[in-house]
Every structure is written in structure tokens, then in C-alpha cells.
Amino acid sequence: MSTEAQIAFRDELIAHGLLHATDVDGLYAQSGVFEDIITRFDALVTRSGTADGPEVLRFPPGMARSTLERSGYLRSFPQLAGTIHSFAGGDREHAALIAELDRGDDWTGGQKATGIAFAPASCYPSYPIVARRGPLPADGALLDVQSWCFRHEPSVDPARLQLFRQREHVRIGTPQQVLEFRERWLKRGRAIMESMGVPLDIDVANDPFFGRAGRMLAASQRDQALKFELLVPITSTEKPTACVSFNYHQDHLGHAFGLHTADGAVAHTACVGFGLERIALALLRHHGFDPKVWPEAVRRALWG
Ligand code: AMP
Ligand code: ZN
């Protein structure tokens, strides 16, 4: 994937006023036009999923730090996680902070971790909420969630953000319920993205597990076909970008959060995650920078 192609696309998005740069790679302000694409796509996902009657949960970008700790995320992806820190000193520490700022030195040493961490994926904050209710009903749980997510992966690729939104549907229940859900959403996700008129492919994938042990985890995830990605070329045709993910966590999160089915077994979980910014970028890439002149069928699917 060429960095030049990524920079070129990013610069075009900025020149057209769709994104606004900040001092940080992977962090942008989004224009009204960009936001409107996301809102309309979000509504399309709602229309596709309402028949199943999911429970809707909307999260702030931060979640309890305890949720991050329990989830196992820090074992597998310490490089991506982010915690929120804040000043915790007195007058003396405050004076030191101001002096550091004035000298242009690092002023962050006195920051202490708060009880809040960024959500790395929009489904994470939902598991402790469901677990707190006790064993699941016989038909399990089905959630429709959305959150801003943080991943520390700065990049010039406008499709690799540090803060972005994931719209997800989450299924918690027996292996059979969860696998049936994933099959249903694999078909639905493909149909939704086909209606967007973009070239796409669905393939087995793995998460970027950290370190040497992580290579084995990634290989095993692939061997068992636990993760699929719906890929759309954005800044490269050889390395298309994952815009939708279909994840089967087996009983990993069930164990981590104490989720149980009605008969007392550890629950299995799966989720389908739509990367809202990436999907908006895929549309802008393939249909041009002005949604008013996008193909009629795509406009109808989004704006009705
Ligand atoms: P994952 O939890 O890694 O399966 O991600 C779910 C979806 O979130 C992916 O299919 C992407 O569409 C989106 N996504 C993941 N990482 C990023 C990122 N760094 N920037 C923008 N979107 C992302
Ligand atoms: Zn998820």
C-alpha cells in the first residue's frame, strides 16, 4: 500500500472540506457532508436490523477502565489501548506543570490514570451491562450498539483513524444462536455494502495480536475462521480496507465478563461491526466527493 496514495487521498478529502486536519495523524474533524453520509448509513443499518428487535445502547467514547482490564484486551493488544489520565496533584505539582509547559518540556508526568479508558471496540461496554442482569433468557441477548472507539495506530491513511465510530450488532447466547447470527449478518452486511455500489470482497482475517505469542494467536484465529472482513479498496486495490468485520469470540468474553446462558453454560458472543468513517470514505472514493451526484441507486438506498 503506497503511502503516497494515502496522503494524496487524505489531501483531496481536506481540499474538498470533507475532513479538517489536526496536529495528530488519524484525528480529524468531519464536515457536515461527511457526517450526513454517516448518519444516513447508520439509519440504513438500523432499517436492516430492526426486524430482529435488538436492544439499543449508545455509549460515550470512554468506558470503565475495569471493563478494559477484564476484557483481556491488554493481553492481546496493549499497543492499541488508551486510558484517560488527569492531573491529580496539589499547588506544588501545578506550579511544576506550568513551568514544564512554559519551557516546552513534557508536562504529562504528573498525570494519573482515571477510572476511564477509551472503548477499543463498541461492543466492549455492553458485556458488563448484560452480565449484571444475571443468566440470559432462553433466547439470549441481541444488542445494537454504537461508540466512538480509540486505537493508538497513528497513520497518514485517512482510513486508519485513532478515533472513529463503530456501529455494531452483538449476539450473546449459545454457540448455535451466535453462529446463526453471524451467518445472517454475513449475508446482510454483504447486501448492504452491495447496495452502496462499491467493489467488495469478504475474506478470513485476524486481529493484530501483539508480540511473538500474538503471531500464534493470529494464526489460530485464521485457522478457525473466527473473523471475517468485508474489504473495499480505498487507497489500494492490492490491500483493500476492512470496512465491516464479523467476529466470533467463542466463549472468551463470556468467561471474561461472567456471561451465562439460561442453562448455566458460559455464553458465546459474536459481533458485526461497521466502521462508519471507513464506509463514508469508501463511498467518497468510488462515487466522488459530492454525494449530490452519486449514482441514483446509492442515493436512494441512503437518502430514500
Ligand atoms: P475490528 O474490531 O478490528 O474488527 O473493527 C471493526 C471495524 O472497525 C472494522 O471493520 C473497520 O471498519 C473499523 N476500524 C477498525 N480500525 C479502524 C481504524 N483504525 N480507523 C477506522 N476504522 C477502523
Ligand atoms: Zn465487537
mmCIF file of N, CA, C and O in Angstrom, residues 108-161:
data_model
loop_
_atom_site.group_PDB
_atom_site.id
_atom_site.type_symbol
_atom_site.label_atom_id
_atom_site.label_comp_id
_atom_site.label_asym_id
_atom_site.label_seq_id
_atom_site.Cartn_x
_atom_site.Cartn_y
_atom_site.Cartn_z
ATOM 1 N N THR A 108 3.409 15.880 31.050
ATOM 2 C CA THR A 108 2.379 14.859 31.322
ATOM 3 C C THR A 108 2.762 13.910 32.464
ATOM 4 O O THR A 108 1.949 13.078 32.866
ATOM 5 N N GLY A 109 4.006 14.050 32.995
ATOM 6 C CA GLY A 109 4.475 13.113 34.029
ATOM 7 C C GLY A 109 3.588 13.076 35.261
ATOM 8 O O GLY A 109 3.443 12.032 35.886
ATOM 9 N N GLY A 110 2.961 14.184 35.608
ATOM 10 C CA GLY A 110 2.124 14.226 36.813
ATOM 11 C C GLY A 110 0.702 13.740 36.582
ATOM 12 O O GLY A 110 -0.119 13.748 37.509
ATOM 13 N N GLN A 111 0.402 13.319 35.357
ATOM 14 C CA GLN A 111 -0.943 12.830 35.067
ATOM 15 C C GLN A 111 -1.131 11.439 35.674
ATOM 16 O O GLN A 111 -0.241 10.591 35.572
ATOM 17 N N LYS A 112 -2.286 11.212 36.251
ATOM 18 C CA LYS A 112 -2.574 9.878 36.825
ATOM 19 C C LYS A 112 -3.745 9.253 36.067
ATOM 20 O O LYS A 112 -4.670 9.963 35.657
ATOM 21 N N ALA A 113 -3.704 7.935 35.943
ATOM 22 C CA ALA A 113 -4.789 7.245 35.249
ATOM 23 C C ALA A 113 -6.106 7.471 35.994
ATOM 24 O O ALA A 113 -6.144 7.392 37.220
ATOM 25 N N THR A 114 -7.163 7.785 35.261
ATOM 26 C CA THR A 114 -8.502 7.885 35.858
ATOM 27 C C THR A 114 -9.175 6.516 35.760
ATOM 28 O O THR A 114 -8.576 5.561 35.249
ATOM 29 N N GLY A 115 -10.397 6.418 36.199
ATOM 30 C CA GLY A 115 -11.137 5.159 36.114
ATOM 31 C C GLY A 115 -11.729 4.927 34.729
ATOM 32 O O GLY A 115 -12.484 3.977 34.527
ATOM 33 N N ILE A 116 -11.383 5.814 33.776
ATOM 34 C CA ILE A 116 -11.985 5.710 32.442
ATOM 35 C C ILE A 116 -10.922 5.363 31.400
ATOM 36 O O ILE A 116 -9.821 5.906 31.413
ATOM 37 N N ALA A 117 -11.271 4.431 30.540
ATOM 38 C CA ALA A 117 -10.423 4.082 29.399
ATOM 39 C C ALA A 117 -11.250 4.310 28.148
ATOM 40 O O ALA A 117 -12.489 4.310 28.191
ATOM 41 N N PHE A 118 -10.570 4.496 27.012
ATOM 42 C CA PHE A 118 -11.304 4.579 25.753
ATOM 43 C C PHE A 118 -11.844 3.196 25.403
ATOM 44 O O PHE A 118 -11.207 2.185 25.709
ATOM 45 N N ALA A 119 -12.992 3.175 24.756
ATOM 46 C CA ALA A 119 -13.505 1.904 24.243
ATOM 47 C C ALA A 119 -12.700 1.550 22.993
ATOM 48 O O ALA A 119 -12.595 2.368 22.083
ATOM 49 N N PRO A 120 -12.106 0.346 22.944
ATOM 50 C CA PRO A 120 -11.369 -0.048 21.739
ATOM 51 C C PRO A 120 -12.299 -0.600 20.660
ATOM 52 O O PRO A 120 -11.960 -0.651 19.487
ATOM 53 N N ALA A 121 -13.475 -1.043 21.062
ATOM 54 C CA ALA A 121 -14.484 -1.555 20.127
ATOM 55 C C ALA A 121 -15.828 -1.274 20.776
ATOM 56 O O ALA A 121 -15.934 -1.268 22.013
ATOM 57 N N SER A 122 -16.848 -1.060 19.955
ATOM 58 C CA SER A 122 -18.093 -0.554 20.536
ATOM 59 C C SER A 122 -18.872 -1.610 21.310
ATOM 60 O O SER A 122 -19.784 -1.288 22.059
ATOM 61 N N CYS A 123 -18.502 -2.895 21.151
ATOM 62 C CA CYS A 123 -19.256 -3.912 21.891
ATOM 63 C C CYS A 123 -18.769 -4.077 23.331
ATOM 64 O O CYS A 123 -19.529 -4.543 24.184
ATOM 65 N N TYR A 124 -17.520 -3.684 23.629
ATOM 66 C CA TYR A 124 -16.958 -3.971 24.953
ATOM 67 C C TYR A 124 -17.816 -3.470 26.112
ATOM 68 O O TYR A 124 -18.067 -4.222 27.047
ATOM 69 N N PRO A 125 -18.257 -2.209 26.104
ATOM 70 C CA PRO A 125 -19.009 -1.742 27.275
ATOM 71 C C PRO A 125 -20.346 -2.443 27.459
ATOM 72 O O PRO A 125 -20.959 -2.326 28.530
ATOM 73 N N SER A 126 -20.809 -3.196 26.450
ATOM 74 C CA SER A 126 -22.125 -3.828 26.602
ATOM 75 C C SER A 126 -22.059 -5.107 27.446
ATOM 76 O O SER A 126 -23.041 -5.461 28.102
ATOM 77 N N TYR A 127 -20.902 -5.786 27.464
ATOM 78 C CA TYR A 127 -20.854 -7.090 28.151
ATOM 79 C C TYR A 127 -21.099 -6.993 29.662
ATOM 80 O O TYR A 127 -21.890 -7.778 30.191
ATOM 81 N N PRO A 128 -20.436 -6.043 30.376
ATOM 82 C CA PRO A 128 -20.729 -5.983 31.821
ATOM 83 C C PRO A 128 -22.177 -5.589 32.111
ATOM 84 O O PRO A 128 -22.742 -6.009 33.128
ATOM 85 N N ILE A 129 -22.785 -4.822 31.213
ATOM 86 C CA ILE A 129 -24.188 -4.421 31.424
ATOM 87 C C ILE A 129 -25.083 -5.656 31.360
ATOM 88 O O ILE A 129 -25.957 -5.868 32.205
ATOM 89 N N VAL A 130 -24.851 -6.500 30.372
ATOM 90 C CA VAL A 130 -25.665 -7.718 30.233
ATOM 91 C C VAL A 130 -25.350 -8.693 31.364
ATOM 92 O O VAL A 130 -26.255 -9.306 31.938
ATOM 93 N N ALA A 131 -24.064 -8.813 31.718
ATOM 94 C CA ALA A 131 -23.666 -9.765 32.773
ATOM 95 C C ALA A 131 -24.327 -9.419 34.103
ATOM 96 O O ALA A 131 -24.732 -10.302 34.863
ATOM 97 N N ARG A 132 -24.455 -8.124 34.387
ATOM 98 C CA ARG A 132 -25.026 -7.672 35.646
ATOM 99 C C ARG A 132 -26.485 -8.116 35.816
ATOM 100 O O ARG A 132 -27.013 -8.174 36.916
ATOM 101 N N ARG A 133 -27.149 -8.420 34.707
ATOM 102 C CA ARG A 133 -28.565 -8.826 34.781
ATOM 103 C C ARG A 133 -28.730 -10.291 35.191
ATOM 104 O O ARG A 133 -29.844 -10.769 35.344
ATOM 105 N N GLY A 134 -27.624 -11.040 35.281
ATOM 106 C CA GLY A 134 -27.726 -12.460 35.627
ATOM 107 C C GLY A 134 -27.810 -13.319 34.375
ATOM 108 O O GLY A 134 -27.574 -12.821 33.266
ATOM 109 N N PRO A 135 -28.160 -14.613 34.542
ATOM 110 C CA PRO A 135 -28.192 -15.511 33.379
ATOM 111 C C PRO A 135 -29.104 -14.971 32.275
ATOM 112 O O PRO A 135 -30.098 -14.303 32.561
ATOM 113 N N LEU A 136 -28.740 -15.279 31.043
ATOM 114 C CA LEU A 136 -29.509 -14.784 29.888
ATOM 115 C C LEU A 136 -30.855 -15.490 29.804
ATOM 116 O O LEU A 136 -30.986 -16.633 30.247
ATOM 117 N N PRO A 137 -31.860 -14.855 29.216
ATOM 118 C CA PRO A 137 -33.094 -15.597 28.901
ATOM 119 C C PRO A 137 -32.791 -16.656 27.828
ATOM 120 O O PRO A 137 -31.712 -16.632 27.228
ATOM 121 N N ALA A 138 -33.754 -17.552 27.605
ATOM 122 C CA ALA A 138 -33.508 -18.673 26.684
ATOM 123 C C ALA A 138 -33.110 -18.210 25.289
ATOM 124 O O ALA A 138 -32.329 -18.871 24.604
ATOM 125 N N ASP A 139 -33.644 -17.060 24.864
ATOM 126 C CA ASP A 139 -33.291 -16.616 23.507
ATOM 127 C C ASP A 139 -32.056 -15.709 23.495
ATOM 128 O O ASP A 139 -31.780 -15.027 22.499
ATOM 129 N N GLY A 140 -31.315 -15.669 24.597
ATOM 130 C CA GLY A 140 -30.049 -14.924 24.615
ATOM 131 C C GLY A 140 -30.259 -13.423 24.590
ATOM 132 O O GLY A 140 -31.309 -12.927 24.984
ATOM 133 N N ALA A 141 -29.245 -12.713 24.142
ATOM 134 C CA ALA A 141 -29.336 -11.248 24.061
ATOM 135 C C ALA A 141 -28.893 -10.795 22.679
ATOM 136 O O ALA A 141 -28.019 -11.413 22.055
ATOM 137 N N LEU A 142 -29.531 -9.724 22.214
ATOM 138 C CA LEU A 142 -29.176 -9.127 20.928
ATOM 139 C C LEU A 142 -29.139 -7.617 21.126
ATOM 140 O O LEU A 142 -30.122 -7.017 21.553
ATOM 141 N N LEU A 143 -27.998 -7.016 20.834
ATOM 142 C CA LEU A 143 -27.815 -5.591 21.092
ATOM 143 C C LEU A 143 -27.439 -4.857 19.832
ATOM 144 O O LEU A 143 -26.754 -5.399 18.955
ATOM 145 N N ASP A 144 -27.861 -3.603 19.771
ATOM 146 C CA ASP A 144 -27.485 -2.700 18.693
ATOM 147 C C ASP A 144 -26.704 -1.572 19.367
ATOM 148 O O ASP A 144 -27.266 -0.823 20.168
ATOM 149 N N VAL A 145 -25.403 -1.501 19.120
ATOM 150 C CA VAL A 145 -24.565 -0.553 19.867
ATOM 151 C C VAL A 145 -23.801 0.372 18.924
ATOM 152 O O VAL A 145 -23.595 0.067 17.753
ATOM 153 N N GLN A 146 -23.411 1.512 19.469
ATOM 154 C CA GLN A 146 -22.508 2.391 18.733
ATOM 155 C C GLN A 146 -21.637 3.134 19.732
ATOM 156 O O GLN A 146 -22.098 3.513 20.811
ATOM 157 N N SER A 147 -20.386 3.317 19.372
ATOM 158 C CA SER A 147 -19.492 4.095 20.226
ATOM 159 C C SER A 147 -18.378 4.694 19.374
ATOM 160 O O SER A 147 -18.037 4.169 18.322
ATOM 161 N N TRP A 148 -17.817 5.782 19.850
ATOM 162 C CA TRP A 148 -16.525 6.216 19.357
ATOM 163 C C TRP A 148 -15.512 5.228 19.918
ATOM 164 O O TRP A 148 -15.643 4.800 21.068
ATOM 165 N N CYS A 149 -14.531 4.847 19.136
ATOM 166 C CA CYS A 149 -13.514 3.911 19.568
ATOM 167 C C CYS A 149 -12.149 4.552 19.406
ATOM 168 O O CYS A 149 -11.943 5.350 18.488
ATOM 169 N N PHE A 150 -11.221 4.207 20.302
ATOM 170 C CA PHE A 150 -9.839 4.698 20.205
ATOM 171 C C PHE A 150 -8.912 3.533 19.944
ATOM 172 O O PHE A 150 -9.012 2.491 20.605
ATOM 173 N N ARG A 151 -8.019 3.702 18.990
ATOM 174 C CA ARG A 151 -6.918 2.750 18.814
ATOM 175 C C ARG A 151 -5.678 3.554 18.486
ATOM 176 O O ARG A 151 -5.703 4.397 17.566
ATOM 177 N N HIS A 152 -4.611 3.284 19.243
ATOM 178 C CA HIS A 152 -3.384 4.047 19.037
ATOM 179 C C HIS A 152 -2.628 3.470 17.844
ATOM 180 O O HIS A 152 -1.726 2.638 17.990
ATOM 181 N N GLU A 153 -3.054 3.890 16.654
ATOM 182 C CA GLU A 153 -2.369 3.460 15.439
ATOM 183 C C GLU A 153 -2.290 4.638 14.467
ATOM 184 O O GLU A 153 -2.920 4.632 13.420
ATOM 185 N N PRO A 154 -1.481 5.676 14.859
ATOM 186 C CA PRO A 154 -1.375 6.868 14.012
ATOM 187 C C PRO A 154 -0.911 6.509 12.607
ATOM 188 O O PRO A 154 -0.035 5.667 12.441
ATOM 189 N N SER A 155 -1.528 7.133 11.608
ATOM 190 C CA SER A 155 -1.204 6.810 10.219
ATOM 191 C C SER A 155 -1.615 7.982 9.336
ATOM 192 O O SER A 155 -2.517 8.734 9.685
ATOM 193 N N VAL A 156 -0.939 8.105 8.191
ATOM 194 C CA VAL A 156 -1.364 9.129 7.228
ATOM 195 C C VAL A 156 -2.540 8.637 6.396
ATOM 196 O O VAL A 156 -3.154 9.410 5.655
ATOM 197 N N ASP A 157 -2.860 7.332 6.517
ATOM 198 C CA ASP A 157 -4.004 6.781 5.795
ATOM 199 C C ASP A 157 -5.285 7.339 6.415
ATOM 200 O O ASP A 157 -5.551 7.095 7.596
ATOM 201 N N PRO A 158 -6.080 8.088 5.640
ATOM 202 C CA PRO A 158 -7.294 8.657 6.224
ATOM 203 C C PRO A 158 -8.284 7.589 6.677
ATOM 204 O O PRO A 158 -9.215 7.879 7.437
ATOM 205 N N ALA A 159 -8.089 6.333 6.215
ATOM 206 C CA ALA A 159 -8.976 5.243 6.637
ATOM 207 C C ALA A 159 -8.454 4.539 7.883
ATOM 208 O O ALA A 159 -9.082 3.595 8.367
ATOM 209 N N ARG A 160 -7.301 4.970 8.390
ATOM 210 C CA ARG A 160 -6.802 4.401 9.649
ATOM 211 C C ARG A 160 -6.786 5.520 10.679
ATOM 212 O O ARG A 160 -5.855 6.312 10.765
ATOM 213 N N LEU A 161 -7.869 5.576 11.433
ATOM 214 C CA LEU A 161 -8.058 6.672 12.381
ATOM 215 C C LEU A 161 -7.683 6.224 13.788
ATOM 216 O O LEU A 161 -7.668 5.033 14.094
#
